[in-house]
Amino acid sequence: EAGVVQSPRYKIIEKKQPVAFWCNPISGHNTLYWYLQNLGQGPELLIRYENEEAVDDSQLPKDRFSAERLKGVDSTLKIQPAELGDSAVYLCASSQSQWNEQFFGPGTRLTVL
Amino acid sequence: KQEVTQIPAALSVPEGENLVLNCSFTDSAIYNLQWFRQDPGKGLTSLLLIQSSQREQTSGRLNASLDKSSGRSTLYIAASQPGDSATYLCAPKESNYQLIWGAGTKLIIKP
């Protein structure tokens, strides 16, 4: 069974440019999460989806970050415009429901110059 | 506010030793707890999930225990191997479904 798929794996952009990350969760997983991870720290939740509904986006910086999961499967996280401080690893995870074990993708390492 | 502490922050042991990684959390009202490993530059791999009603969970050479009332979990690794070298993170899940993360224990197994 395929795991959580993310692309791209690496992205280098200049500040003020837009960037988008894509995630395909494990088949049948209704819950999808986007996290941000800085070096040497644990992940920080940005947004959680139950099917296509964003049920927890309280920690998403909505002035520049947006996310969507239109058909309740794939999801896209966008940053526009990117700032230097956005450099981090962006992780996507999925689970059968909010109660179940979370499985993570390999992440996208973003560098903003 | 839930706080998660992992001790030690780093550990280096010779191959073959049994070892214990510790995780403590301040709020015992958790739903479950997951242990993950993270290799450098990689994503997180789920190792074990313990429900709040469970005391132990085993997978191969790994055994995780949970004492919810005292706010502690341990990850026991038997007969350690160089391939076990990674950062290990524990993450209790709160009733609002959020995982709260420790900073991790960086483990190095010397051949």
Tab-separated table of C-alpha atoms in Angstrom:
chain	number	residue	atom	x	y	z
A	1	GLU	CA	0.000	0.000	0.000
A	2	ALA	CA	1.390	3.408	-0.951
A	3	GLY	CA	2.129	5.836	1.829
A	4	VAL	CA	1.453	9.548	1.940
A	5	VAL	CA	2.864	11.174	-1.186
A	6	GLN	CA	4.128	14.741	-1.272
A	7	SER	CA	5.601	16.878	-4.013
A	8	PRO	CA	7.868	18.567	-4.617
A	9	ARG	CA	10.461	17.218	-2.217
A	10	TYR	CA	12.520	20.408	-2.382
A	11	LYS	CA	11.690	23.965	-3.390
A	12	ILE	CA	13.871	27.060	-3.506
A	13	ILE	CA	12.200	30.392	-4.184
A	14	GLU	CA	12.886	34.058	-3.687
A	15	LYS	CA	10.939	35.996	-1.098
A	16	LYS	CA	7.624	37.427	-2.186
A	17	GLN	CA	7.142	34.598	-4.696
A	18	PRO	CA	4.228	32.171	-4.406
A	19	VAL	CA	4.715	28.464	-3.729
A	20	ALA	CA	2.420	25.447	-3.566
A	21	PHE	CA	2.782	21.999	-2.029
A	22	TRP	CA	0.750	18.948	-2.960
A	23	CYS	CA	-0.233	15.947	-0.845
A	24	ASN	CA	-1.931	12.666	-1.688
A	25	PRO	CA	-2.978	10.820	1.494
A	26	ILE	CA	-3.224	7.088	2.030
A	27	SER	CA	-6.268	5.679	0.244
A	28	GLY	CA	-9.328	5.662	2.487
A	29	HIS	CA	-7.929	8.142	5.003
A	30	ASN	CA	-10.527	10.791	5.731
A	31	THR	CA	-8.357	13.009	7.917
A	32	LEU	CA	-5.514	15.034	6.441
A	33	TYR	CA	-3.056	17.283	8.259
A	34	TRP	CA	-0.533	19.878	7.197
A	35	TYR	CA	2.364	20.555	9.570
A	36	LEU	CA	5.359	22.842	9.563
A	37	GLN	CA	8.626	21.630	11.082
A	38	ASN	CA	11.639	23.773	11.880
A	39	LEU	CA	15.054	22.236	12.417
A	40	GLY	CA	15.413	20.526	15.773
A	41	GLN	CA	11.776	20.990	16.715
A	42	GLY	CA	8.611	18.940	16.638
A	43	PRO	CA	5.979	19.551	13.946
A	44	GLU	CA	3.459	22.379	14.348
A	45	LEU	CA	-0.066	21.789	13.081
A	46	LEU	CA	-1.216	24.247	10.412
A	47	ILE	CA	-4.563	22.771	9.379
A	48	ARG	CA	-6.619	19.594	9.740
A	49	TYR	CA	-9.226	18.372	7.258
A	50	GLU	CA	-12.043	15.927	7.818
A	51	ASN	CA	-12.873	14.914	4.255
A	52	GLU	CA	-13.109	18.250	2.418
A	53	GLU	CA	-13.880	20.346	5.512
A	54	ALA	CA	-11.150	22.313	7.275
A	55	VAL	CA	-12.107	21.622	10.907
A	56	ASP	CA	-9.049	23.153	12.582
A	57	ASP	CA	-7.189	25.984	10.877
A	58	SER	CA	-6.602	28.092	13.966
A	59	GLN	CA	-2.822	27.983	13.530
A	60	LEU	CA	-2.769	28.722	9.815
A	61	PRO	CA	-1.460	32.253	9.071
A	62	LYS	CA	-4.359	33.184	6.872
A	63	ASP	CA	-2.873	36.401	5.571
A	64	ARG	CA	-0.459	34.456	3.388
A	65	PHE	CA	-1.271	30.756	3.729
A	66	SER	CA	-4.201	28.940	2.161
A	67	ALA	CA	-5.142	25.305	1.732
A	68	GLU	CA	-7.743	23.281	-0.055
A	69	ARG	CA	-8.956	19.702	-0.274
A	70	LEU	CA	-11.662	20.023	-2.863
A	71	LYS	CA	-12.732	16.392	-3.358
A	72	GLY	CA	-11.744	15.146	0.060
A	73	VAL	CA	-8.653	13.364	-1.230
A	74	ASP	CA	-5.637	15.358	-2.473
A	75	SER	CA	-4.732	18.615	-0.814
A	76	THR	CA	-2.732	21.696	-1.741
A	77	LEU	CA	-1.065	24.146	0.651
A	78	LYS	CA	-0.126	27.544	-0.783
A	79	ILE	CA	1.974	30.428	0.473
A	80	GLN	CA	1.660	33.806	-1.196
A	81	PRO	CA	3.834	35.779	-0.816
A	82	ALA	CA	6.598	33.738	0.810
A	83	GLU	CA	8.783	35.316	3.485
A	84	LEU	CA	12.269	34.385	4.664
A	85	GLY	CA	10.833	32.969	7.889
A	86	ASP	CA	8.747	30.450	5.956
A	87	SER	CA	11.823	28.337	5.266
A	88	ALA	CA	11.029	24.983	6.882
A	89	VAL	CA	9.881	21.469	6.104
A	90	TYR	CA	6.183	21.163	5.300
A	91	LEU	CA	4.764	17.785	6.254
A	92	CYS	CA	1.504	16.201	5.240
A	93	ALA	CA	-0.049	13.395	7.284
A	94	SER	CA	-3.217	11.339	7.079
A	95	SER	CA	-5.260	9.009	9.279
A	96	GLN	CA	-8.451	6.995	8.929
A	97	SER	CA	-10.134	9.359	11.369
A	98	GLN	CA	-9.052	11.970	13.897
A	99	TRP	CA	-8.774	9.192	16.501
A	100	ASN	CA	-6.445	6.931	14.565
A	101	GLU	CA	-2.718	6.604	13.978
A	102	GLN	CA	-1.196	9.351	11.846
A	103	PHE	CA	1.092	8.535	8.937
A	104	PHE	CA	3.426	11.122	7.502
A	105	GLY	CA	4.750	11.862	4.055
A	106	PRO	CA	8.432	12.623	3.347
A	107	GLY	CA	7.856	16.391	3.475
A	108	THR	CA	8.740	19.334	1.270
A	109	ARG	CA	11.820	21.298	2.257
A	110	LEU	CA	11.227	24.975	1.417
A	111	THR	CA	14.065	27.466	1.224
A	112	VAL	CA	13.142	31.124	0.799
A	113	LEU	CA	16.038	33.337	-0.350
B	1	LYS	CA	-1.391	23.711	28.311
B	2	GLN	CA	0.120	20.312	27.583
B	3	GLU	CA	3.901	20.174	27.689
B	4	VAL	CA	5.906	17.168	26.540
B	5	THR	CA	9.460	16.515	27.698
B	6	GLN	CA	11.802	13.880	26.343
B	7	ILE	CA	14.841	12.769	28.251
B	8	PRO	CA	17.618	12.377	27.343
B	9	ALA	CA	17.920	14.867	24.485
B	10	ALA	CA	20.700	12.749	23.008
B	11	LEU	CA	22.021	9.258	23.625
B	12	SER	CA	24.961	7.356	22.187
B	13	VAL	CA	25.368	3.649	22.963
B	14	PRO	CA	27.253	0.680	21.513
B	15	GLU	CA	25.431	-1.740	19.287
B	16	GLY	CA	23.615	-4.578	21.031
B	17	GLU	CA	22.582	-2.677	24.154
B	18	ASN	CA	19.002	-2.465	25.371
B	19	LEU	CA	17.890	1.095	25.974
B	20	VAL	CA	14.992	3.173	27.252
B	21	LEU	CA	13.779	6.525	25.973
B	22	ASN	CA	11.581	8.578	28.262
B	23	CYS	CA	8.650	10.857	27.555
B	24	SER	CA	6.683	12.835	30.139
B	25	PHE	CA	3.587	14.975	29.674
B	26	THR	CA	1.872	17.381	32.034
B	27	ASP	CA	-1.813	16.747	31.261
B	28	SER	CA	-2.924	13.147	31.737
B	29	ALA	CA	-6.205	13.668	29.851
B	30	ILE	CA	-4.868	12.215	26.628
B	31	TYR	CA	-6.628	10.035	24.079
B	32	ASN	CA	-3.595	8.073	22.878
B	33	LEU	CA	0.142	8.451	22.403
B	34	GLN	CA	2.299	7.804	19.359
B	35	TRP	CA	6.016	7.185	19.099
B	36	PHE	CA	7.748	8.205	15.874
B	37	ARG	CA	11.252	8.046	14.471
B	38	GLN	CA	12.707	10.635	12.153
B	39	ASP	CA	15.812	10.078	10.065
B	40	PRO	CA	17.858	13.136	9.016
B	41	GLY	CA	16.139	15.023	6.212
B	42	LYS	CA	13.235	12.594	6.166
B	43	GLY	CA	9.626	12.520	7.276
B	44	LEU	CA	8.256	10.884	10.407
B	45	THR	CA	7.721	7.135	10.648
B	46	SER	CA	5.078	5.917	13.071
B	47	LEU	CA	6.463	3.219	15.355
B	48	LEU	CA	3.750	2.498	17.892
B	49	LEU	CA	0.430	3.879	19.013
B	50	ILE	CA	-0.831	3.223	22.550
B	51	GLN	CA	-4.440	3.900	23.419
B	52	SER	CA	-5.074	5.607	26.765
B	53	SER	CA	-6.655	2.395	28.057
B	54	GLN	CA	-3.548	0.347	27.245
B	55	ARG	CA	-0.420	-0.184	29.314
B	56	GLU	CA	1.886	-1.564	26.643
B	57	GLN	CA	2.292	-1.996	22.916
B	58	THR	CA	4.922	-4.092	21.169
B	59	SER	CA	6.295	-4.185	17.652
B	60	GLY	CA	9.332	-6.360	16.996
B	61	ARG	CA	12.224	-5.118	19.133
B	62	LEU	CA	10.238	-2.101	20.298
B	63	ASN	CA	8.048	-1.944	23.372
B	64	ALA	CA	6.211	1.170	24.462
B	65	SER	CA	4.568	1.582	27.843
B	66	LEU	CA	2.121	4.183	29.054
B	67	ASP	CA	1.347	5.309	32.595
B	68	LYS	CA	-1.292	7.913	31.948
B	69	SER	CA	-1.907	8.825	35.580
B	70	SER	CA	1.723	9.762	36.131
B	71	GLY	CA	2.105	11.338	32.694
B	72	ARG	CA	4.855	9.054	31.455
B	73	SER	CA	5.636	6.835	28.501
B	74	THR	CA	8.773	4.879	27.734
B	75	LEU	CA	10.088	3.357	24.527
B	76	TYR	CA	12.241	0.284	25.066
B	77	ILE	CA	14.530	-0.803	22.239
B	78	ALA	CA	16.000	-4.275	22.568
B	79	ALA	CA	19.317	-5.347	21.049
B	80	SER	CA	19.980	-1.991	19.406
B	81	GLN	CA	21.421	-1.846	15.888
B	82	PRO	CA	23.150	0.949	13.925
B	83	GLY	CA	19.995	1.209	11.801
B	84	ASP	CA	18.104	2.334	14.890
B	85	SER	CA	20.049	5.608	14.822
B	86	ALA	CA	17.484	8.400	14.404
B	87	THR	CA	15.566	10.981	16.392
B	88	TYR	CA	12.677	9.517	18.369
B	89	LEU	CA	9.651	11.681	19.143
B	90	CYS	CA	6.671	11.036	21.354
B	91	ALA	CA	3.346	12.747	20.780
B	92	PRO	CA	0.328	12.392	23.052
B	93	LYS	CA	-3.010	13.155	21.426
B	94	GLU	CA	-5.322	15.467	23.313
B	95	SER	CA	-9.105	15.365	23.313
B	96	ASN	CA	-9.154	18.057	20.599
B	97	TYR	CA	-7.366	15.523	18.337
B	98	GLN	CA	-4.115	17.473	18.296
B	99	LEU	CA	-0.776	15.756	18.727
B	100	ILE	CA	1.496	17.593	21.149
B	101	TRP	CA	5.141	16.985	20.346
B	102	GLY	CA	8.275	16.563	22.392
B	103	ALA	CA	11.593	17.844	21.051
B	104	GLY	CA	12.838	14.295	20.588
B	105	THR	CA	15.746	12.117	21.651
B	106	LYS	CA	18.593	11.854	19.170
B	107	LEU	CA	19.873	8.287	19.301
B	108	ILE	CA	23.215	7.126	17.913
B	109	ILE	CA	24.068	3.430	17.914
B	110	LYS	CA	27.789	2.841	17.463
B	111	PRO	CA	28.845	-0.255	15.498
